[in-house]
Short mmCIF file of C-alpha atoms in Angstrom, two decimals:
data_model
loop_
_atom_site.label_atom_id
_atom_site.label_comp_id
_atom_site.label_asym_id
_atom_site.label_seq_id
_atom_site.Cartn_x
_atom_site.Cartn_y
_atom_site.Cartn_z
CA UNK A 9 16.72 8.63 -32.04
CA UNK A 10 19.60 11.02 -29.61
CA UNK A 11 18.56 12.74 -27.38
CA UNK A 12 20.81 15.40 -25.64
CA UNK A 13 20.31 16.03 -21.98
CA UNK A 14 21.62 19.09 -19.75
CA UNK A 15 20.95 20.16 -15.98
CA UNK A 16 20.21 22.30 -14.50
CA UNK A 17 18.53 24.05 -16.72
CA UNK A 18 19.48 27.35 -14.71
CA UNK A 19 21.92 28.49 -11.77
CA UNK A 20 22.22 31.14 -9.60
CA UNK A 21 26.16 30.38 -7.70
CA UNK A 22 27.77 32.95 -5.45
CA UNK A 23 31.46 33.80 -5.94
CA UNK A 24 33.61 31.17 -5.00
CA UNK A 25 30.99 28.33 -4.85
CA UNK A 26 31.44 25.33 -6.85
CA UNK A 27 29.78 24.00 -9.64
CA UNK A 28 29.18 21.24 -11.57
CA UNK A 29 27.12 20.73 -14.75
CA UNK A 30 25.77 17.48 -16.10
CA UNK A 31 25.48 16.40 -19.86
CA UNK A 32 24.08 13.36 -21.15
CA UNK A 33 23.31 11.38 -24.42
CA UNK A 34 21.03 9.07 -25.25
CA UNK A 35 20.58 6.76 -28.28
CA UNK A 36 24.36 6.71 -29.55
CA UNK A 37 27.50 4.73 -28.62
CA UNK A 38 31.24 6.54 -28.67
CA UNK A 39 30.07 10.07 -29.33
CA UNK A 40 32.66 13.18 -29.50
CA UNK A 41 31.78 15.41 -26.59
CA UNK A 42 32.04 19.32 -26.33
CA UNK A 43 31.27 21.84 -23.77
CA UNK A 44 30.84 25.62 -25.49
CA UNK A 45 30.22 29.07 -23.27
CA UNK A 46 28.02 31.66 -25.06
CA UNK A 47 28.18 35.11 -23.20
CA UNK A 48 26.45 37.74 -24.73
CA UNK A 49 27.78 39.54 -27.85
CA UNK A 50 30.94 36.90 -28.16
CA UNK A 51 29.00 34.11 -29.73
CA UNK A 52 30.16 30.47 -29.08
CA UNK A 53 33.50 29.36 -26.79
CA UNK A 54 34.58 26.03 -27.34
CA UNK A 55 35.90 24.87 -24.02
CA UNK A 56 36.40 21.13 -23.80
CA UNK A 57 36.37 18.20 -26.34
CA UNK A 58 36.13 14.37 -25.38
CA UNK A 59 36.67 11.76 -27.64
CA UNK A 60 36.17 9.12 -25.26
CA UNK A 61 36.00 7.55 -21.66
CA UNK A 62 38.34 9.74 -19.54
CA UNK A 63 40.22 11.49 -22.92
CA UNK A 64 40.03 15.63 -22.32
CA UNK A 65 41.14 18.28 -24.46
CA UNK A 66 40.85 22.01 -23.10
CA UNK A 67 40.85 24.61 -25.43
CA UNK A 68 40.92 27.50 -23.60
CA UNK A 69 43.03 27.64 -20.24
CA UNK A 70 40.81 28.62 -17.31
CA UNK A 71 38.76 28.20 -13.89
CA UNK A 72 36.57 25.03 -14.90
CA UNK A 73 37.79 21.32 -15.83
CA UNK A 74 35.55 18.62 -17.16
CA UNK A 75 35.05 14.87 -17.22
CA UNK A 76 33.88 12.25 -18.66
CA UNK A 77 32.71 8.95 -16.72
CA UNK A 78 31.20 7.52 -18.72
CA UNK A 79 30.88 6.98 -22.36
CA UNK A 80 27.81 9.23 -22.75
CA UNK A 81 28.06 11.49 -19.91
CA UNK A 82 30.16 14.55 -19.74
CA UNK A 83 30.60 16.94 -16.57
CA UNK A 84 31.35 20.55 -16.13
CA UNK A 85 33.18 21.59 -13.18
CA UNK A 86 34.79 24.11 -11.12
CA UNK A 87 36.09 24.54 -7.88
CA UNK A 88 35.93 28.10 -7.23
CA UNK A 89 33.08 29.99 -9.37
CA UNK A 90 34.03 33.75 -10.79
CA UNK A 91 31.64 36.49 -11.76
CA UNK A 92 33.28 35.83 -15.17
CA UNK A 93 31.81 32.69 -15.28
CA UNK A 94 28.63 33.52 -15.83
CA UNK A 95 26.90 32.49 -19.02
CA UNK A 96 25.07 29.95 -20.92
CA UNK A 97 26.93 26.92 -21.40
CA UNK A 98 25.96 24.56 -23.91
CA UNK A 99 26.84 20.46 -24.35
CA UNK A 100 26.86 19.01 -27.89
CA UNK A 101 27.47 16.03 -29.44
CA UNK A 102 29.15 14.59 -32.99
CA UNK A 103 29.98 11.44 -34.74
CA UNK A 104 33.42 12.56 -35.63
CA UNK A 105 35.47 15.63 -34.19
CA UNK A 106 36.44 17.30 -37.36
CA UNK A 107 33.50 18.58 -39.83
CA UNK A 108 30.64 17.10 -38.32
CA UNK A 109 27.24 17.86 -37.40
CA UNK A 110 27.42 18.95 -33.97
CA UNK A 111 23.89 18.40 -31.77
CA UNK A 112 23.34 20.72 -29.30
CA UNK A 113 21.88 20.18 -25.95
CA UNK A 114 19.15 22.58 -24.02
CA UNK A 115 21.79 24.71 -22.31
CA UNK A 116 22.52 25.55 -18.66
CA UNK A 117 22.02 29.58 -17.73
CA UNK A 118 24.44 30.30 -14.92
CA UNK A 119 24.61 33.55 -13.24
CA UNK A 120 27.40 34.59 -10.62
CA UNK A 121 26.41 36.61 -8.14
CA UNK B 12 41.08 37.57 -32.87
CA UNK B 13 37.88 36.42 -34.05
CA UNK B 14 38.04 34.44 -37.58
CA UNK B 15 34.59 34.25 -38.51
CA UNK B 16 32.94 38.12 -38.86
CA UNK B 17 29.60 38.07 -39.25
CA UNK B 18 27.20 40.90 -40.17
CA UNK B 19 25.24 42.46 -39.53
CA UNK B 20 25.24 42.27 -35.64
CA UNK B 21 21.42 43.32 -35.25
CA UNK B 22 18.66 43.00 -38.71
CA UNK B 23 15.14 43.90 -37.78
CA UNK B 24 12.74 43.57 -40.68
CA UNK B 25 9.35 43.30 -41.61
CA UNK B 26 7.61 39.94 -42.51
CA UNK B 27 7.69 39.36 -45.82
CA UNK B 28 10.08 41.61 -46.97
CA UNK B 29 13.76 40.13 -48.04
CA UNK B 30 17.44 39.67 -46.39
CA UNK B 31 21.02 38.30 -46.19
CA UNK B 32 23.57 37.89 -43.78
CA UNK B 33 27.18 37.69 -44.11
CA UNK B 34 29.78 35.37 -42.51
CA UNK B 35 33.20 36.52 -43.82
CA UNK B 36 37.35 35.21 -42.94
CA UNK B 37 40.57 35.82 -43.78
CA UNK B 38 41.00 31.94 -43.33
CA UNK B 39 40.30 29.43 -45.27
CA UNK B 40 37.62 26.77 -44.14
CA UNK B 41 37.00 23.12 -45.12
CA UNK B 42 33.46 23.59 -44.50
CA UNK B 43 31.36 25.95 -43.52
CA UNK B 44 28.12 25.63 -41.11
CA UNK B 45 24.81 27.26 -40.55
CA UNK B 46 22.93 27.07 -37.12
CA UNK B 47 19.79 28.92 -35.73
CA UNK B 48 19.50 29.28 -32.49
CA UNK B 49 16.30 30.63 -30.35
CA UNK B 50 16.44 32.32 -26.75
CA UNK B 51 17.35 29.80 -24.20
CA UNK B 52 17.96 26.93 -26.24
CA UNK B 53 20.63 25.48 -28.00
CA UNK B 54 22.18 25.86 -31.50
CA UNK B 55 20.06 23.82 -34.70
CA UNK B 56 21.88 23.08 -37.95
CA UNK B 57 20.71 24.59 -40.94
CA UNK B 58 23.18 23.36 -43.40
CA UNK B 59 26.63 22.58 -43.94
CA UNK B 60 28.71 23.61 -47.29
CA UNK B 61 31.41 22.20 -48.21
CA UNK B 62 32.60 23.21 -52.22
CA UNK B 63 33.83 26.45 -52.89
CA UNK B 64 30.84 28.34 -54.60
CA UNK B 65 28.52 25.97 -53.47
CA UNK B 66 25.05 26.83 -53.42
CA UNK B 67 21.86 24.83 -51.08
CA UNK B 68 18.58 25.94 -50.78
CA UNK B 69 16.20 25.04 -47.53
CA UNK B 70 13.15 26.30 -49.04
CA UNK B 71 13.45 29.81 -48.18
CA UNK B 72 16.76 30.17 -47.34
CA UNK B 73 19.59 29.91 -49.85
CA UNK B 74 23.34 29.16 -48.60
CA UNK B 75 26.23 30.28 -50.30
CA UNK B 76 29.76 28.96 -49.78
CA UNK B 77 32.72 31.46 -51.43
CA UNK B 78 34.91 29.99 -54.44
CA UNK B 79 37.40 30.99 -51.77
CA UNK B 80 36.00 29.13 -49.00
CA UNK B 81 36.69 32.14 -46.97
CA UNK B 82 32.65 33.53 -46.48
CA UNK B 83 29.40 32.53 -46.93
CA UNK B 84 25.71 34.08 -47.11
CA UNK B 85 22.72 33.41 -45.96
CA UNK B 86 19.64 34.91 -47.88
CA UNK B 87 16.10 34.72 -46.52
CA UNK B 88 13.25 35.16 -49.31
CA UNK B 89 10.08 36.53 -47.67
CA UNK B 90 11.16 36.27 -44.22
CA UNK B 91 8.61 35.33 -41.69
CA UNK B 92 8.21 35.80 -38.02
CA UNK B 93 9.68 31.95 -37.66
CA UNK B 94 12.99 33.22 -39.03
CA UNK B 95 13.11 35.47 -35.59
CA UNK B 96 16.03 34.08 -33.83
CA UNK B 97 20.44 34.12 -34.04
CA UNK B 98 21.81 32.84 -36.78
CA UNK B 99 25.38 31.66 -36.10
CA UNK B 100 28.07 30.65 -38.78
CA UNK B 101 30.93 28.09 -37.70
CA UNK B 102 34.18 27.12 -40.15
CA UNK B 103 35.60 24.23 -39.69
CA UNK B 104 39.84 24.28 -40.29
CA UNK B 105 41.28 20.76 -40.70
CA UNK B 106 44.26 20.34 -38.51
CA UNK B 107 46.27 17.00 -37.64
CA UNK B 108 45.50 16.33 -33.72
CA UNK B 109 43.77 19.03 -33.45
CA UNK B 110 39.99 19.98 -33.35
CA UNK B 111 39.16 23.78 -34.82
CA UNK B 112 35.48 24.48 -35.25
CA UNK B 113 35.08 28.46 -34.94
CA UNK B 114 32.11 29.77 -34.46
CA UNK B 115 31.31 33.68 -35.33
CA UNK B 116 29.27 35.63 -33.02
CA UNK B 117 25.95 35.69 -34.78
CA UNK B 118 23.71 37.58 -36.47
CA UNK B 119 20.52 38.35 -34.35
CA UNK B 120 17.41 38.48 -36.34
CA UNK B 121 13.82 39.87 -35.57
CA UNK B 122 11.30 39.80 -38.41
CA UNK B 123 8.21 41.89 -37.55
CA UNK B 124 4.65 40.81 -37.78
#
């Protein structure tokens, strides 16, 4: 069976620290990769989509970039943390990119301080 | 601009008594999808429709897809304190090259012991 992995489980970054957040999959071969933000009260924020080894779409222009390795492993980074960045960021996973049952991993809570 | 409205925001009930939420666009959707999510952990499909005036039933809940394909509703008969958690709709747009999965911002539900 997948299995959808995601650490830390929770931050605490000062301003201006970096960051990096780790998501991996287990128990599939070529999946479609997404990183989401969920603050509170503006539901789900797709950020980044992968469709494969080293292939990155951003959706929304900002202060983090991601990555992707590896087939099943797909990072979350930034340089320079903002207060703004705080939230809960969520990895998922799909078979295809359009329409598909998206599997959602544990979540990371970061807080900016 | 958020596509996907859903309401209402906050729905406290009692157990056993009866409710429905609303997901409702302007937009048309190829599909439309139902998660639940719990504090701290990530989003669970429910179901997906797909036909316009579609109907699926997951024992107590019942799913409704619009002939329009522009809303759907989720209706919970006899709710229980298991139902407690944020129920999120997401519409999926097809879209040559690109990927547009929209989730709305949830409807937060508590049912009451």
């Amino acid at each position: 069976s997948q299995t959808i992995h995601q650490w830390p489980a929770t931050l605490v970054q000062p301003v201006g620290s970096p960051l990096s957040l780790e998501c991996t999959v287990e128990g599939t071969s070529n999946p479609n990769l997404y990183w989401y933000r969920q603050a509170a009260g503006r539901g789900l924020q797709l950020l980044f989509y992968s469709v494969g080894i080293g292939q990155i779409s951003s959706e929304v222009p900002q202060n983090l970039s991601a990555s992707r390795p590896q087939d099943r492993q797909f990072i979350l980074s930034s340089k320079k943390l903002l207060l703004s960045d705080s939230g809960f960021y969520l990895c998922a996973w799909s078979v295809a990119v359009l329409g598909d049952t998206q599997y959602f991993g544990p979540g990371t809570r970061l807080t900016v301080l | 601009t958020q596509l996907l409205e859903q309401s209402p925001q906050f729905l406290s009930i009692q157990e056993g008594e009866n409710l429905t939420v609303y997901c409702n666009s302007s937009s048309v959707f190829s599909s439309l999808q139902w998660y639940r999510q719990e504090p701290g952990e990530g989003p669970v499909l429910l179901v997906t429709v797909v036909t316009g005036g579609e109907v699926k039933k997951l024992k107590r809940l019942t799913f409704q897809f619009g002939d329009a394909r522009k809303d759907s509703s989720l209706h919970i008969t006899a709710a229980q304190p298991g139902d407690t958690g944020l129920y999120l709709c997401a519409g999926e747009k097809s879209g040559a090259g690109s990927y547009q999965l929209t989730f709305g911002k949830g409807t937060k539900l508590s049912v009451i012991p």
